[in-house]
């Protein structure tokens, strides 16, 4: 408790010192016209997604210049980046009346990320529950994850893949080298993005031609390579594009990444953390008429890895099995395909239409072959009296998980004035279908991840109003509907969810706001229809299930499962000042407090334990609506940039409980405080920065969970622009070589011991040294 209070004060003090420095008497607090509130100064015509052709060329040139400006000279004020994530209308993140964060391409390139989670250290409210032996990404926003509670979209395409096991129930595959930028909206403030986003929205943009071509270039190529220790982390990538005509762009890229098994901070090698990842993308952009842009996009990824853990010692006794026993190992080949077609229309002289439509399809196909079985030392081939394992079969047996998602998203903004009120009316429609197919030749996967189809659709109407330079109101209503079908089970529901946000700017640079928003998450197929016995794994069967199968315990379906309703209350303040102590310095800060009350929170609930000849165990497990879950906290994101140096503090304090039991939620990361500081040298050709990330342990967890560890990560980064075409990068991750487990580990549902395949694979890597080189070629 004392430790938590100490670090709480550290976060508040660190953020307060930076913000108070910006507001000292005598500091100019000079704002340029461009740095006034975007909603107060820009006319409706300026907030356009795709202007007419001459202005579009200027914007392309500006984005290209930003993308290729020296990393040491670009601003670290990512909150100045234009985003549409909060309201689907363009505004700077610092001006959005919502908890919005942006990760820019410049930041990503300086970090040399090995996993997607590496780029989110500075984003408050965001954490990850990843396994070292699985390269997929699991995003947790404000303690909410699993089954689509966080809406993840890549170029507008939803990523809904889910596989139930000893892992998070919801993940996706995306190599960070493909990413051109990320927008994060925390909480159901962004309910306009569709059903499910009671935790928030994470929207990825993949690289495009504007990220490679420089002003005046007709074609360009970026080639990158890097190497890292712990162990043999290699990366090679190439991205290139050409403007075939002023109205046609062609862009593409390919990435290859590989690594061996890494060691954690204690020096233990983590099994099966090596992998090989191949990915690529293609984009064709056509501008058939003034203001119109049609983009065809395709992304392909192939992740090859082994998931599961070997034994770590003798397993002859119950104590040894609890301590050392591993799990079955599967050679995995996960292929992810995403195809998108987007149509944008926008012209400064057209206030009736600012149109966006996206049609997409996504397939995740994960084929797995069993290669090792713990109880027989890796020789569990079928035949000659060897029957394998009834959870996962024999060595050589195959299983597969396929999820196909198709969807459409369309919206339009009409702008009009009524007296001194400037109005933007946005309407939208969206729908997607998830088609889950699971095959398992001998194991239990058909039970734990059932097949089925789920259809989700909805629409919204939003009115954004500005009065003068000092008042803004955003009000919205969203309608959601879903239905799902699996076997003989049918379920469905619908709801209208409101949102209202009010903000004022009494003095330039200071904007407080309040917001209330509701979100609606439809139950997933697994939560609704999972049914049958959990196989014994070769041990004794404890129970007979209603369908006649026998196993350790019985999953019960719940066709009456209700959707979750998130009701989020938020208050925040945006701070934006320039020319504070000098003509070139700037300060940006976003602070907010929130409370998200989730009615009907869905969790896996065990029945009362009953006596068996083998001990006392729960016979039934079922996904149920618990009465209430409450998640509340404080978030801050600040940055002061003096030109020659910069410093910022960001992070969160969060707690979450099942209010029916007063027990904490296992998915909470209670404290994250990240301090970033750096200097620019050699006429700003060289940038050196350091990052200290302090995480608190989650000790308030349900019975049977092993708490996460508290830990401190120190990372160092260097970027050197040797010439205008050659950039050298170097970094050290986890400089102190600290051992850490970032999330709580679930226990076994039967004997209470830790699920060792998760325990063994959850520690993060120890110290990693990386160096990289990027070369640009281009011409007219």
XYZ file of C-alpha atoms in Angstrom, residues 370 373 375-376 380-383 385-395 397 442 537-538:
23
model
C 1.402 -31.464 -32.103
C 3.624 -34.361 -25.214
C 3.650 -37.108 -20.060
C 5.509 -39.409 -22.434
C 3.156 -39.825 -27.766
C 2.669 -41.276 -31.243
C -0.620 -43.097 -31.675
C -0.676 -46.847 -32.046
C -1.092 -49.122 -27.059
C -0.169 -45.426 -27.015
C -3.375 -43.398 -27.089
C -1.998 -39.912 -26.649
C -3.750 -37.275 -24.642
C -7.501 -36.658 -24.793
C -7.005 -32.911 -24.456
C -4.545 -32.542 -27.281
C -4.115 -35.925 -28.952
C -0.909 -37.585 -30.133
C 2.282 -36.256 -31.624
C -2.184 -34.803 -34.675
C -8.335 -35.947 -31.667
C -5.536 -35.253 -20.125
C -5.127 -38.926 -19.310
